[in-house]
mmCIF file of C-alpha atoms and ligand atoms in Angstrom:
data_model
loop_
_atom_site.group_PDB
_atom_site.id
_atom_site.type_symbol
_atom_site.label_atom_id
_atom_site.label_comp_id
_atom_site.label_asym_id
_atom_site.label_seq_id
_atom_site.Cartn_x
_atom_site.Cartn_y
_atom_site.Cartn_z
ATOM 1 C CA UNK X 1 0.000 0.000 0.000
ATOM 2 C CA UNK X 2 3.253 2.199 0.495
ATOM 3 C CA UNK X 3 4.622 2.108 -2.395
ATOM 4 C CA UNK X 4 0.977 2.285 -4.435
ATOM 5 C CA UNK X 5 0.956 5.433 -2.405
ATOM 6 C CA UNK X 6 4.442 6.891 -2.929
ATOM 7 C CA UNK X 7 3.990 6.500 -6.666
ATOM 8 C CA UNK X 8 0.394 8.079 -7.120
ATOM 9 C CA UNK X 9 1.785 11.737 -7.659
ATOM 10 C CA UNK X 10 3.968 10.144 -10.538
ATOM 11 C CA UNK X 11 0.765 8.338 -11.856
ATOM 12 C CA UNK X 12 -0.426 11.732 -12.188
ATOM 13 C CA UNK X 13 2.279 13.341 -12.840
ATOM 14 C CA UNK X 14 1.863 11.851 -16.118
ATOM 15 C CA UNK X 15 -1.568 12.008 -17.332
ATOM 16 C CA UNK X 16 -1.522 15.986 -16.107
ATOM 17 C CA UNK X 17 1.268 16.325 -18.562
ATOM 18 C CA UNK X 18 -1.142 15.028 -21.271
ATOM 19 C CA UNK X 19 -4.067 16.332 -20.214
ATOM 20 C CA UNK X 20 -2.715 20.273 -20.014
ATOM 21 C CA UNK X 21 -1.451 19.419 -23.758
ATOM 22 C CA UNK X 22 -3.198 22.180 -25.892
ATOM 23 C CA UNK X 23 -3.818 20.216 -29.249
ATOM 24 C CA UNK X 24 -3.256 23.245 -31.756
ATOM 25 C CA UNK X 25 0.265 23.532 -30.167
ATOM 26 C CA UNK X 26 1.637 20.117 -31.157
ATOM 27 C CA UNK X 27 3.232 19.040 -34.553
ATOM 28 C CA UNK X 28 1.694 15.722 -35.647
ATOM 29 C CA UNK X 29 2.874 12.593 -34.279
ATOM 30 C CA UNK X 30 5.938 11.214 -35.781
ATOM 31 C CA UNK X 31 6.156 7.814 -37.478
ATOM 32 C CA UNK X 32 6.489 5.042 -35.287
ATOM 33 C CA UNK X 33 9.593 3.013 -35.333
ATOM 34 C CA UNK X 34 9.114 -0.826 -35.115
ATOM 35 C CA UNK X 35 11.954 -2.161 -32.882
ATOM 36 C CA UNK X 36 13.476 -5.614 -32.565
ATOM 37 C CA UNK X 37 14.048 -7.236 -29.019
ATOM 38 C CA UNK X 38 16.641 -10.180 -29.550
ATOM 39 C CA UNK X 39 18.788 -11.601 -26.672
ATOM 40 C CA UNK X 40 16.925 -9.113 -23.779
ATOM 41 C CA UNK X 41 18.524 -6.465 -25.839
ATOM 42 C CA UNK X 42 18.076 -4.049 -29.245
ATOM 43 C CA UNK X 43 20.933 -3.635 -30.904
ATOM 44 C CA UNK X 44 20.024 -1.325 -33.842
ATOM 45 C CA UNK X 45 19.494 2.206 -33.190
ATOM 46 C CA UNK X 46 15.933 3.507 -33.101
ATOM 47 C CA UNK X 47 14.912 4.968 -36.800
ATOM 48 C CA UNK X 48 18.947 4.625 -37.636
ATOM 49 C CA UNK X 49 19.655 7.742 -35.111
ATOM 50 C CA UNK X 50 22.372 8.741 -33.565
ATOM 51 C CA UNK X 51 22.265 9.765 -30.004
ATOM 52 C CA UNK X 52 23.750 12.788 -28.284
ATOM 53 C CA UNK X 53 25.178 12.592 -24.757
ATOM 54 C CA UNK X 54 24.651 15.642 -23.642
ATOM 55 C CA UNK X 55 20.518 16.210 -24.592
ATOM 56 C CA UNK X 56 20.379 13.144 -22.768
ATOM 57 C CA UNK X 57 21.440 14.565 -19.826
ATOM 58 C CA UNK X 58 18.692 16.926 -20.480
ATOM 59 C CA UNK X 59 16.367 15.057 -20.989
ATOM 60 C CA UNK X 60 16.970 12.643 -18.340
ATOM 61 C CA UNK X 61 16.189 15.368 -15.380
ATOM 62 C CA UNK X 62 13.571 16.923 -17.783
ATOM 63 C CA UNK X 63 10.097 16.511 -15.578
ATOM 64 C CA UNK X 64 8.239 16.636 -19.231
ATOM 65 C CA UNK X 65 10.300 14.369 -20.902
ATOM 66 C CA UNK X 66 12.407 11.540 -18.899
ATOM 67 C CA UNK X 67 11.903 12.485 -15.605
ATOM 68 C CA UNK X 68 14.199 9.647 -15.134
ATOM 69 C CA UNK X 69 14.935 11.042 -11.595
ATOM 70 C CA UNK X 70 11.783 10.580 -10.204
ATOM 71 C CA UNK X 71 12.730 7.306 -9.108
ATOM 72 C CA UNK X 72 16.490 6.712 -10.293
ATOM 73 C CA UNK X 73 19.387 8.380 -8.557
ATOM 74 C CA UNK X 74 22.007 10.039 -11.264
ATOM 75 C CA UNK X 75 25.146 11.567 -10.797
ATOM 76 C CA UNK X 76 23.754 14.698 -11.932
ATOM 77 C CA UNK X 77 24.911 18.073 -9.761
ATOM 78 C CA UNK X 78 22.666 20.418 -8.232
ATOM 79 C CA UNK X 79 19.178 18.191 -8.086
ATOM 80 C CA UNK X 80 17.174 18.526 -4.965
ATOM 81 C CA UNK X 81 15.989 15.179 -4.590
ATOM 82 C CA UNK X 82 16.220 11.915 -6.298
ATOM 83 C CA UNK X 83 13.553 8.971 -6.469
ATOM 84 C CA UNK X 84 14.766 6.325 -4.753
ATOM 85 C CA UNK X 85 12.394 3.350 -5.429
ATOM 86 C CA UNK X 86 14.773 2.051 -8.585
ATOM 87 C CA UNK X 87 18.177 1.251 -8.998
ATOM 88 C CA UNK X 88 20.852 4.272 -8.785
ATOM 89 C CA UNK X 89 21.816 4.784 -12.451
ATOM 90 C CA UNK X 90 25.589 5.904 -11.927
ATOM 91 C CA UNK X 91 28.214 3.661 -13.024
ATOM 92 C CA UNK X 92 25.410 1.443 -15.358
ATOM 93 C CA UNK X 93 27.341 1.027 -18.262
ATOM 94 C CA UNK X 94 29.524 -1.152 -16.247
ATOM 95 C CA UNK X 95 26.780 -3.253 -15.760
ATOM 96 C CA UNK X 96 24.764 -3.096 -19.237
ATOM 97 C CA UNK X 97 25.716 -2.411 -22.824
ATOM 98 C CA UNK X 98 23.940 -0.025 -25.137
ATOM 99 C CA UNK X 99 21.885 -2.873 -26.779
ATOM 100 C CA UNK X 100 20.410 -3.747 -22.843
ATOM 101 C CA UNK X 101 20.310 -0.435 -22.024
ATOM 102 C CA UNK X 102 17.914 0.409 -25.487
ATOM 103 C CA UNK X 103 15.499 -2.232 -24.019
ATOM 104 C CA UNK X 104 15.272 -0.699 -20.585
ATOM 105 C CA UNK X 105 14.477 2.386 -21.595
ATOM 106 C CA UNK X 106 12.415 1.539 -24.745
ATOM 107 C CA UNK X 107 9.998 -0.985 -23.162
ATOM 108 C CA UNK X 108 11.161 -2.698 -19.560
ATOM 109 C CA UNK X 109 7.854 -4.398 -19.684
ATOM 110 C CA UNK X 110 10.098 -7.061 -22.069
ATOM 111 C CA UNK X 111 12.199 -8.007 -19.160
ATOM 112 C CA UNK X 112 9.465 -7.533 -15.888
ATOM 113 C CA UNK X 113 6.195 -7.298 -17.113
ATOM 114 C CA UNK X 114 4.931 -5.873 -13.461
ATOM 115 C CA UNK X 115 7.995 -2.746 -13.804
ATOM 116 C CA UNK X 116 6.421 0.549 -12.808
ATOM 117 C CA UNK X 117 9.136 1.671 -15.134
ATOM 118 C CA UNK X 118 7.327 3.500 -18.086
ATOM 119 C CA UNK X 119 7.474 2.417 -21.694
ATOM 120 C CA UNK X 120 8.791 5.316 -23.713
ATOM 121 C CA UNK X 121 9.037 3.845 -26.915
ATOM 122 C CA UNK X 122 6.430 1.655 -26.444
ATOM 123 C CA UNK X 123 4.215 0.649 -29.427
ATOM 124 C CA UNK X 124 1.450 3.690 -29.415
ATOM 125 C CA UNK X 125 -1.060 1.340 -30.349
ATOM 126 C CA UNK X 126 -0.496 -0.224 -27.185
ATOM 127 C CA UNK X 127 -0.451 2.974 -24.760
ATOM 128 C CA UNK X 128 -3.484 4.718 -24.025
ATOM 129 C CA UNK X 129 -3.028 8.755 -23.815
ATOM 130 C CA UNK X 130 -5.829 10.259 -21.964
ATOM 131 C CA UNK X 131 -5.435 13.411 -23.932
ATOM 132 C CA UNK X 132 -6.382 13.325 -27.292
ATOM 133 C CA UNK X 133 -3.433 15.506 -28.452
ATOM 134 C CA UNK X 134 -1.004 12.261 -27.356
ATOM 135 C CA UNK X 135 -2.759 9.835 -29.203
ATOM 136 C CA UNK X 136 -0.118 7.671 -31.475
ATOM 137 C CA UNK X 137 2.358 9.347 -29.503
ATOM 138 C CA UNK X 138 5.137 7.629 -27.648
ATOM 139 C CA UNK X 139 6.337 9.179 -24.611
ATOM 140 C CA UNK X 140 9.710 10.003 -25.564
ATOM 141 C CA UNK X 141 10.226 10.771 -29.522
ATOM 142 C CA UNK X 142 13.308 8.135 -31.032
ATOM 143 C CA UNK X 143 15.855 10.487 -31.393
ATOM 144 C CA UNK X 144 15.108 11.633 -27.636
ATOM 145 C CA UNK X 145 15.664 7.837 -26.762
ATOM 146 C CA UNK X 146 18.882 7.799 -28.252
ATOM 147 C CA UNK X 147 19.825 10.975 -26.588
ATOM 148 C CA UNK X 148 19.066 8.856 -23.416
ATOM 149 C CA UNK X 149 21.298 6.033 -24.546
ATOM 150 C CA UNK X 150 24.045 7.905 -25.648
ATOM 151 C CA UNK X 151 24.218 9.932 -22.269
ATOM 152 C CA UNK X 152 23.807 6.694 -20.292
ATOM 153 C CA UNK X 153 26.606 4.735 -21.867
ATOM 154 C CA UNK X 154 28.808 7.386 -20.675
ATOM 155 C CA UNK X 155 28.407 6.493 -16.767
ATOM 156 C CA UNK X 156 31.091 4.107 -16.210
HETATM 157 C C1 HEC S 201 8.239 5.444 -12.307
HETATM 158 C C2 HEC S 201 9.602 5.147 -11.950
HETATM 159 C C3 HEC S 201 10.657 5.108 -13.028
HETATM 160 C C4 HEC S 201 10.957 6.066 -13.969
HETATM 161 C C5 HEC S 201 10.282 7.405 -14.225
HETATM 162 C C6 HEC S 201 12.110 5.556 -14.686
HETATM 163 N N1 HEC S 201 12.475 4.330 -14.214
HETATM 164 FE FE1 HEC S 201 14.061 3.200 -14.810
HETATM 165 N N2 HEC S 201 13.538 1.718 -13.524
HETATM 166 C C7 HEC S 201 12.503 1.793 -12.607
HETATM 167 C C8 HEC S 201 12.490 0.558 -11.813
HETATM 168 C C9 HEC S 201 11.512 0.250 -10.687
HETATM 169 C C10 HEC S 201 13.556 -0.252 -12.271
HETATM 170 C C11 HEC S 201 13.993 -1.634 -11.751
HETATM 171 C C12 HEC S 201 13.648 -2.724 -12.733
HETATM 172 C C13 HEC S 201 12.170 -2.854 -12.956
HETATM 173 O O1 HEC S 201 11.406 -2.961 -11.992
HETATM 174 O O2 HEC S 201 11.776 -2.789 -14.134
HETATM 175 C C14 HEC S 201 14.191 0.525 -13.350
HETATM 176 C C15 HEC S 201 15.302 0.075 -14.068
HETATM 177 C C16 HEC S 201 16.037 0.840 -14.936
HETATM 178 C C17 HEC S 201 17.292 0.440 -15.532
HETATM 179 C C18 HEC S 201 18.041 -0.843 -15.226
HETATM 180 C C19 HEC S 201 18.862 -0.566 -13.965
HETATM 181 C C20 HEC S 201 19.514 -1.759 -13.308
HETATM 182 O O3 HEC S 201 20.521 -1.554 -12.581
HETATM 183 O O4 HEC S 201 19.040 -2.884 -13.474
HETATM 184 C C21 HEC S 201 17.701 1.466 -16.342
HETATM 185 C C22 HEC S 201 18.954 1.541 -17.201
HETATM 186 C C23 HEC S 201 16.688 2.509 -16.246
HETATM 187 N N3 HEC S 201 15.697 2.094 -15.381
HETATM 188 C C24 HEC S 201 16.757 3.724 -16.907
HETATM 189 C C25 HEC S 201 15.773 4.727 -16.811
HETATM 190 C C26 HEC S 201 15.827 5.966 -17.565
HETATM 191 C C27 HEC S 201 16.963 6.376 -18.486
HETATM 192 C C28 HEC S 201 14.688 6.659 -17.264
HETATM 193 C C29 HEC S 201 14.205 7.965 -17.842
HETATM 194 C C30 HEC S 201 14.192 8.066 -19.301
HETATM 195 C C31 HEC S 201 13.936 5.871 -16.295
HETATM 196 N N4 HEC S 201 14.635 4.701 -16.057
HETATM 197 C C32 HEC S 201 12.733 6.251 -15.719
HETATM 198 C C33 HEC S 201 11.631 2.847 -12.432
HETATM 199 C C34 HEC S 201 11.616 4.019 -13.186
#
């Protein structure tokens, strides 16, 4: 009951972000990459991009976008305070390679299907968006998960 608890704000944190969405502001959705999952892991690049470290460190403290420290600790300066109900993410590309780490961030349901961990380059046919304007939307665009990638592989 906790932890149901603890994680409510973030449950909302979530659908407020797509319900204050104002629809006339948004470009249209972008096409939808179709990913391969071989060996726990995807080894090609989403859409053939190439990420950049340092929008991934962006985007990973980004409440809008990853809000990856919500619940994971990074070794990121000058953040009040971390989430601390997932692993700390310093150090993890001593412990995963950018093929595992694509997974992870793509779709963890692959590896735990009960991971609180959202999908954000899940399938949008498979996410439902409260908000109209997020329809056939995934929740981080592919060149924003490679971003990701490319800033994570450079915590050793
Ligand atoms: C709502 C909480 C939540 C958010 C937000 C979240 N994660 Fe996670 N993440 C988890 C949990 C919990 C796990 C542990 C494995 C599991 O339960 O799926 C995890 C596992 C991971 C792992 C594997 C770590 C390990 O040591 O096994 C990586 C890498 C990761 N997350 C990256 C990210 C990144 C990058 C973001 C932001 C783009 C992010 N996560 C956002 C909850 C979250």
């Amino acid at each position: 009951m906790k932890i149901v608890m603890a994680l409510l704000p973030l449950v909302f944190a979530y659908s407020s972000v797509a319900l204050s969405a104002d629809a006339g502001t948004l470009p249209p959705p972008e096409k939808y990459c179709q990913w391969e999952m071989s060996n726990y892991s995807i080894t090609a690049p989403l859409c053939g991009l190439k990420g950049d470290a340092a929008r991934g460190k962006l985007i990973v403290s980004d409440g809008h976008k990853g809000n990856c420290l919500a619940c994971h600790q990074l070794p990121i300066d000058g953040v009040e305070a971390y989430g601390t109900i997932a692993p700390p993410l310093a150090g993890i590309s001593n412990r995963m390679n950018e093929a595992q780490l694509r997974l992870r961030v793509v779709d963890s349901r692959n590896l735990n299907p009960m991971s609180i961990m959202p999908g954000f380059y899940r399938d949008p046919k498979l996410i439902n968006r409260p908000a109209k304007a997020y329809e056939g939307r995934t929740f981080l665009q592919a060149q924003e998960v490679e971003d990701v990638i490319a800033y994570l592989v450079t915590l050793k």
